Amino acid sequence: MTIAELSGTQEAILAAYAELIEEVGSDDVSYRVIARRAGIAERTVFRNYPTRVDLLLATAAWIEATLFAREESHSIFDIPLAVREAMQRYDARPELAHVVAETAMRGVSGAAPSPGRAHLERLLDAEVPTLDAAQRRAVIAALSHLDSAGTWVTFRREFGLDRRDIADAAAWAAEAVLDTIRDRVTR
């Protein structure tokens, strides 16, 4: 199900859970509290999301698509700026960034693929169509990984970087990936 296909009730549930995650964390929120925040009956939450995994996956996808939504870049070479902006958005809402990242990193069955992958593929096809399949796959994989909440969490937890340093490091890495293909641009 895509975000556009959500019912008003489902969106209210996901928005309520996201708010509560920011307030108290994801482990401390009961279906009863989510229902109360959403203004619905507890059984309605269970009917829409029968398990915690269902609720977590749907919430992570909703957060990524709404609260961390990105404007589409017009060029593959604009991606470093988009990555920088994404890192700043994650840093502004760290609890939600952790939920998105941990859902993806756990490899939970049903986790959505990289939200920007198809867009990156279209940009590469249009601007650098001469890449062979292996090069194309490597560029897409690197840029998709860099433009993720997982990268933000890694830079924050493992390297102790602050907001500006995270944005700079991710944008620099994206530039380094793109430097390898700049001379192959088709205009």
mmCIF file of C-alpha atoms in Angstrom:
data_model
loop_
_atom_site.group_PDB
_atom_site.id
_atom_site.type_symbol
_atom_site.label_atom_id
_atom_site.label_comp_id
_atom_site.label_asym_id
_atom_site.label_seq_id
_atom_site.Cartn_x
_atom_site.Cartn_y
_atom_site.Cartn_z
ATOM 1 C CA MET A 1 0.000 0.000 0.000
ATOM 2 C CA THR A 2 1.323 3.428 -0.880
ATOM 3 C CA ILE A 3 0.948 6.538 1.230
ATOM 4 C CA ALA A 4 -1.616 7.877 -1.243
ATOM 5 C CA GLU A 5 -3.768 4.766 -0.663
ATOM 6 C CA LEU A 6 -3.983 5.202 3.120
ATOM 7 C CA SER A 7 -7.399 5.842 4.601
ATOM 8 C CA GLY A 8 -7.916 8.840 6.857
ATOM 9 C CA THR A 9 -8.012 6.495 9.833
ATOM 10 C CA GLN A 10 -4.733 4.815 8.863
ATOM 11 C CA GLU A 11 -3.037 8.165 8.395
ATOM 12 C CA ALA A 12 -4.336 9.333 11.797
ATOM 13 C CA ILE A 13 -2.916 6.183 13.418
ATOM 14 C CA LEU A 14 0.500 6.623 11.793
ATOM 15 C CA ALA A 15 0.645 10.347 12.584
ATOM 16 C CA ALA A 16 -0.331 9.666 16.202
ATOM 17 C CA TYR A 17 2.310 6.948 16.553
ATOM 18 C CA ALA A 18 4.987 9.208 15.009
ATOM 19 C CA GLU A 19 4.106 11.995 17.468
ATOM 20 C CA LEU A 20 4.277 9.565 20.371
ATOM 21 C CA ILE A 21 7.613 8.171 19.212
ATOM 22 C CA GLU A 22 9.058 11.656 19.404
ATOM 23 C CA GLU A 23 7.575 12.150 22.863
ATOM 24 C CA VAL A 24 8.251 8.807 24.566
ATOM 25 C CA GLY A 25 10.107 6.485 22.165
ATOM 26 C CA SER A 26 8.824 3.597 20.075
ATOM 27 C CA ASP A 27 8.970 0.877 22.736
ATOM 28 C CA ASP A 28 6.838 2.648 25.302
ATOM 29 C CA VAL A 29 3.726 3.252 23.214
ATOM 30 C CA SER A 30 0.700 0.981 23.591
ATOM 31 C CA TYR A 31 -2.063 0.560 21.048
ATOM 32 C CA ARG A 32 -4.401 2.130 23.612
ATOM 33 C CA VAL A 33 -2.297 5.308 23.777
ATOM 34 C CA ILE A 34 -2.035 5.463 19.972
ATOM 35 C CA ALA A 35 -5.809 5.059 19.666
ATOM 36 C CA ARG A 36 -6.453 7.773 22.230
ATOM 37 C CA ARG A 37 -4.094 10.172 20.407
ATOM 38 C CA ALA A 38 -5.703 9.337 17.034
ATOM 39 C CA GLY A 39 -9.217 9.744 18.463
ATOM 40 C CA ILE A 40 -10.323 6.223 17.571
ATOM 41 C CA ALA A 41 -11.059 2.911 19.283
ATOM 42 C CA GLU A 42 -8.137 0.640 20.188
ATOM 43 C CA ARG A 43 -9.591 -2.222 18.143
ATOM 44 C CA THR A 44 -9.438 0.051 15.061
ATOM 45 C CA VAL A 45 -5.657 0.255 15.463
ATOM 46 C CA PHE A 46 -5.471 -3.566 15.716
ATOM 47 C CA ARG A 47 -7.765 -4.007 12.719
ATOM 48 C CA ASN A 48 -5.495 -1.828 10.554
ATOM 49 C CA TYR A 49 -2.144 -2.962 12.004
ATOM 50 C CA PRO A 50 -2.552 -6.399 13.640
ATOM 51 C CA THR A 51 1.085 -6.646 14.776
ATOM 52 C CA ARG A 52 3.701 -4.221 16.097
ATOM 53 C CA VAL A 53 5.835 -5.052 13.042
ATOM 54 C CA ASP A 54 2.963 -4.049 10.718
ATOM 55 C CA LEU A 55 2.548 -0.787 12.616
ATOM 56 C CA LEU A 56 6.285 -0.075 12.697
ATOM 57 C CA LEU A 57 6.768 -0.748 8.968
ATOM 58 C CA ALA A 58 3.802 1.396 8.008
ATOM 59 C CA THR A 59 4.896 4.196 10.332
ATOM 60 C CA ALA A 60 8.481 4.167 9.052
ATOM 61 C CA ALA A 61 7.256 4.338 5.446
ATOM 62 C CA TRP A 62 4.828 7.144 6.344
ATOM 63 C CA ILE A 63 7.549 9.120 8.147
ATOM 64 C CA GLU A 64 9.928 8.741 5.194
ATOM 65 C CA ALA A 65 7.260 9.740 2.653
ATOM 66 C CA THR A 66 5.770 12.656 4.580
ATOM 67 C CA LEU A 67 7.976 14.093 7.299
ATOM 68 C CA PHE A 68 11.254 13.369 5.489
ATOM 69 C CA ALA A 69 9.911 13.895 1.958
ATOM 70 C CA ARG A 70 12.407 15.075 -0.618
ATOM 71 C CA GLU A 71 12.032 17.279 -3.630
ATOM 72 C CA GLU A 72 13.106 15.436 -6.739
ATOM 73 C CA SER A 73 16.469 16.556 -8.099
ATOM 74 C CA HIS A 74 16.648 17.643 -11.716
ATOM 75 C CA SER A 75 20.151 16.289 -12.235
ATOM 76 C CA ILE A 76 22.107 13.371 -10.822
ATOM 77 C CA PHE A 77 24.751 15.962 -9.920
ATOM 78 C CA ASP A 78 22.283 17.769 -7.624
ATOM 79 C CA ILE A 79 22.098 14.694 -5.386
ATOM 80 C CA PRO A 80 24.859 15.802 -2.971
ATOM 81 C CA LEU A 81 22.790 18.880 -2.075
ATOM 82 C CA ALA A 82 19.691 16.693 -1.616
ATOM 83 C CA VAL A 83 21.707 14.334 0.610
ATOM 84 C CA ARG A 84 22.916 17.289 2.700
ATOM 85 C CA GLU A 85 19.327 18.510 3.144
ATOM 86 C CA ALA A 86 18.105 15.015 4.058
ATOM 87 C CA MET A 87 20.782 14.697 6.766
ATOM 88 C CA GLN A 88 19.659 18.036 8.216
ATOM 89 C CA ARG A 89 16.010 16.880 8.247
ATOM 90 C CA TYR A 90 16.984 13.655 10.037
ATOM 91 C CA ASP A 91 18.994 15.633 12.561
ATOM 92 C CA ALA A 92 16.008 17.864 13.311
ATOM 93 C CA ARG A 93 13.892 14.801 14.231
ATOM 94 C CA PRO A 94 16.320 12.186 15.539
ATOM 95 C CA GLU A 95 13.791 9.851 17.166
ATOM 96 C CA LEU A 96 11.949 9.466 13.872
ATOM 97 C CA ALA A 97 15.193 9.091 11.916
ATOM 98 C CA HIS A 98 16.139 6.206 14.203
ATOM 99 C CA VAL A 99 12.809 4.472 13.584
ATOM 100 C CA VAL A 100 13.196 4.760 9.811
ATOM 101 C CA ALA A 101 16.825 3.612 9.916
ATOM 102 C CA GLU A 102 16.343 0.737 12.308
ATOM 103 C CA THR A 103 13.372 -0.575 10.369
ATOM 104 C CA ALA A 104 15.457 -0.600 7.188
ATOM 105 C CA MET A 105 18.640 -1.901 8.848
ATOM 106 C CA ARG A 106 16.920 -4.780 10.618
ATOM 107 C CA GLY A 107 15.876 -6.096 7.247
ATOM 108 C CA VAL A 108 12.349 -6.475 8.542
ATOM 109 C CA SER A 109 10.317 -8.400 5.983
ATOM 110 C CA GLY A 110 8.226 -5.915 4.080
ATOM 111 C CA ALA A 111 10.535 -2.932 4.585
ATOM 112 C CA ALA A 112 10.323 -0.620 1.606
ATOM 113 C CA PRO A 113 13.275 -0.313 -0.766
ATOM 114 C CA SER A 114 15.196 2.925 -0.981
ATOM 115 C CA PRO A 115 12.544 5.568 -1.674
ATOM 116 C CA GLY A 116 14.687 7.503 -4.151
ATOM 117 C CA ARG A 117 16.159 4.607 -6.090
ATOM 118 C CA ALA A 118 13.822 4.800 -9.094
ATOM 119 C CA HIS A 119 14.439 8.549 -9.370
ATOM 120 C CA LEU A 120 18.207 8.050 -9.235
ATOM 121 C CA GLU A 121 17.932 5.401 -11.954
ATOM 122 C CA ARG A 122 15.958 7.767 -14.204
ATOM 123 C CA LEU A 123 18.486 10.569 -13.717
ATOM 124 C CA LEU A 124 21.422 8.284 -14.473
ATOM 125 C CA ASP A 125 19.724 6.881 -17.569
ATOM 126 C CA ALA A 126 19.101 10.403 -18.864
ATOM 127 C CA GLU A 127 22.471 11.950 -18.042
ATOM 128 C CA VAL A 128 24.985 9.106 -18.081
ATOM 129 C CA PRO A 129 23.496 6.368 -20.292
ATOM 130 C CA THR A 130 26.941 4.974 -21.181
ATOM 131 C CA LEU A 131 27.516 3.365 -17.781
ATOM 132 C CA ASP A 132 27.665 -0.413 -17.880
ATOM 133 C CA ALA A 133 25.356 -2.385 -15.598
ATOM 134 C CA ALA A 134 27.948 -2.910 -12.853
ATOM 135 C CA GLN A 135 28.946 0.771 -12.728
ATOM 136 C CA ARG A 136 25.316 1.861 -12.767
ATOM 137 C CA ARG A 137 24.442 -0.531 -9.930
ATOM 138 C CA ALA A 138 27.419 0.690 -7.856
ATOM 139 C CA VAL A 139 26.516 4.375 -8.286
ATOM 140 C CA ILE A 140 22.840 3.753 -7.470
ATOM 141 C CA ALA A 141 23.730 1.631 -4.424
ATOM 142 C CA ALA A 142 26.177 4.201 -3.063
ATOM 143 C CA LEU A 143 23.871 7.185 -3.571
ATOM 144 C CA SER A 144 20.841 5.313 -2.199
ATOM 145 C CA HIS A 145 22.791 4.358 0.903
ATOM 146 C CA LEU A 146 24.129 7.864 1.423
ATOM 147 C CA ASP A 147 20.631 9.344 1.100
ATOM 148 C CA SER A 148 19.212 7.382 4.019
ATOM 149 C CA ALA A 149 18.389 7.616 7.681
ATOM 150 C CA GLY A 150 20.797 4.692 8.160
ATOM 151 C CA THR A 151 23.699 6.884 7.070
ATOM 152 C CA TRP A 152 22.588 9.611 9.469
ATOM 153 C CA VAL A 153 22.397 7.105 12.363
ATOM 154 C CA THR A 154 25.823 5.656 11.527
ATOM 155 C CA PHE A 155 27.473 9.074 11.365
ATOM 156 C CA ARG A 156 25.801 10.121 14.630
ATOM 157 C CA ARG A 157 26.300 6.918 16.671
ATOM 158 C CA GLU A 158 29.560 5.501 15.380
ATOM 159 C CA PHE A 159 31.437 8.678 14.573
ATOM 160 C CA GLY A 160 29.790 11.133 16.971
ATOM 161 C CA LEU A 161 29.406 13.743 14.243
ATOM 162 C CA ASP A 162 27.234 16.801 14.778
ATOM 163 C CA ARG A 163 24.560 18.128 12.428
ATOM 164 C CA ARG A 164 26.877 20.140 10.181
ATOM 165 C CA ASP A 165 29.556 17.443 10.037
ATOM 166 C CA ILE A 166 26.999 14.760 9.135
ATOM 167 C CA ALA A 167 25.608 16.884 6.307
ATOM 168 C CA ASP A 168 29.112 17.722 5.066
ATOM 169 C CA ALA A 169 30.371 14.127 5.205
ATOM 170 C CA ALA A 170 27.351 12.691 3.397
ATOM 171 C CA ALA A 171 27.421 15.389 0.701
ATOM 172 C CA TRP A 172 31.177 14.960 0.254
ATOM 173 C CA ALA A 173 30.774 11.193 -0.126
ATOM 174 C CA ALA A 174 28.026 11.687 -2.721
ATOM 175 C CA GLU A 175 30.304 14.095 -4.618
ATOM 176 C CA ALA A 176 33.090 11.507 -4.518
ATOM 177 C CA VAL A 177 30.776 8.891 -6.030
ATOM 178 C CA LEU A 178 29.683 11.266 -8.777
ATOM 179 C CA ASP A 179 33.233 12.439 -9.533
ATOM 180 C CA THR A 180 33.887 8.998 -11.007
ATOM 181 C CA ILE A 181 31.266 9.535 -13.738
ATOM 182 C CA ARG A 182 31.371 13.296 -14.448
ATOM 183 C CA ASP A 183 33.391 12.849 -17.608
ATOM 184 C CA ARG A 184 30.784 10.479 -19.043
ATOM 185 C CA VAL A 185 27.831 12.904 -19.045
ATOM 186 C CA THR A 186 25.757 13.014 -22.216
ATOM 187 C CA ARG A 187 24.191 16.387 -22.896
#
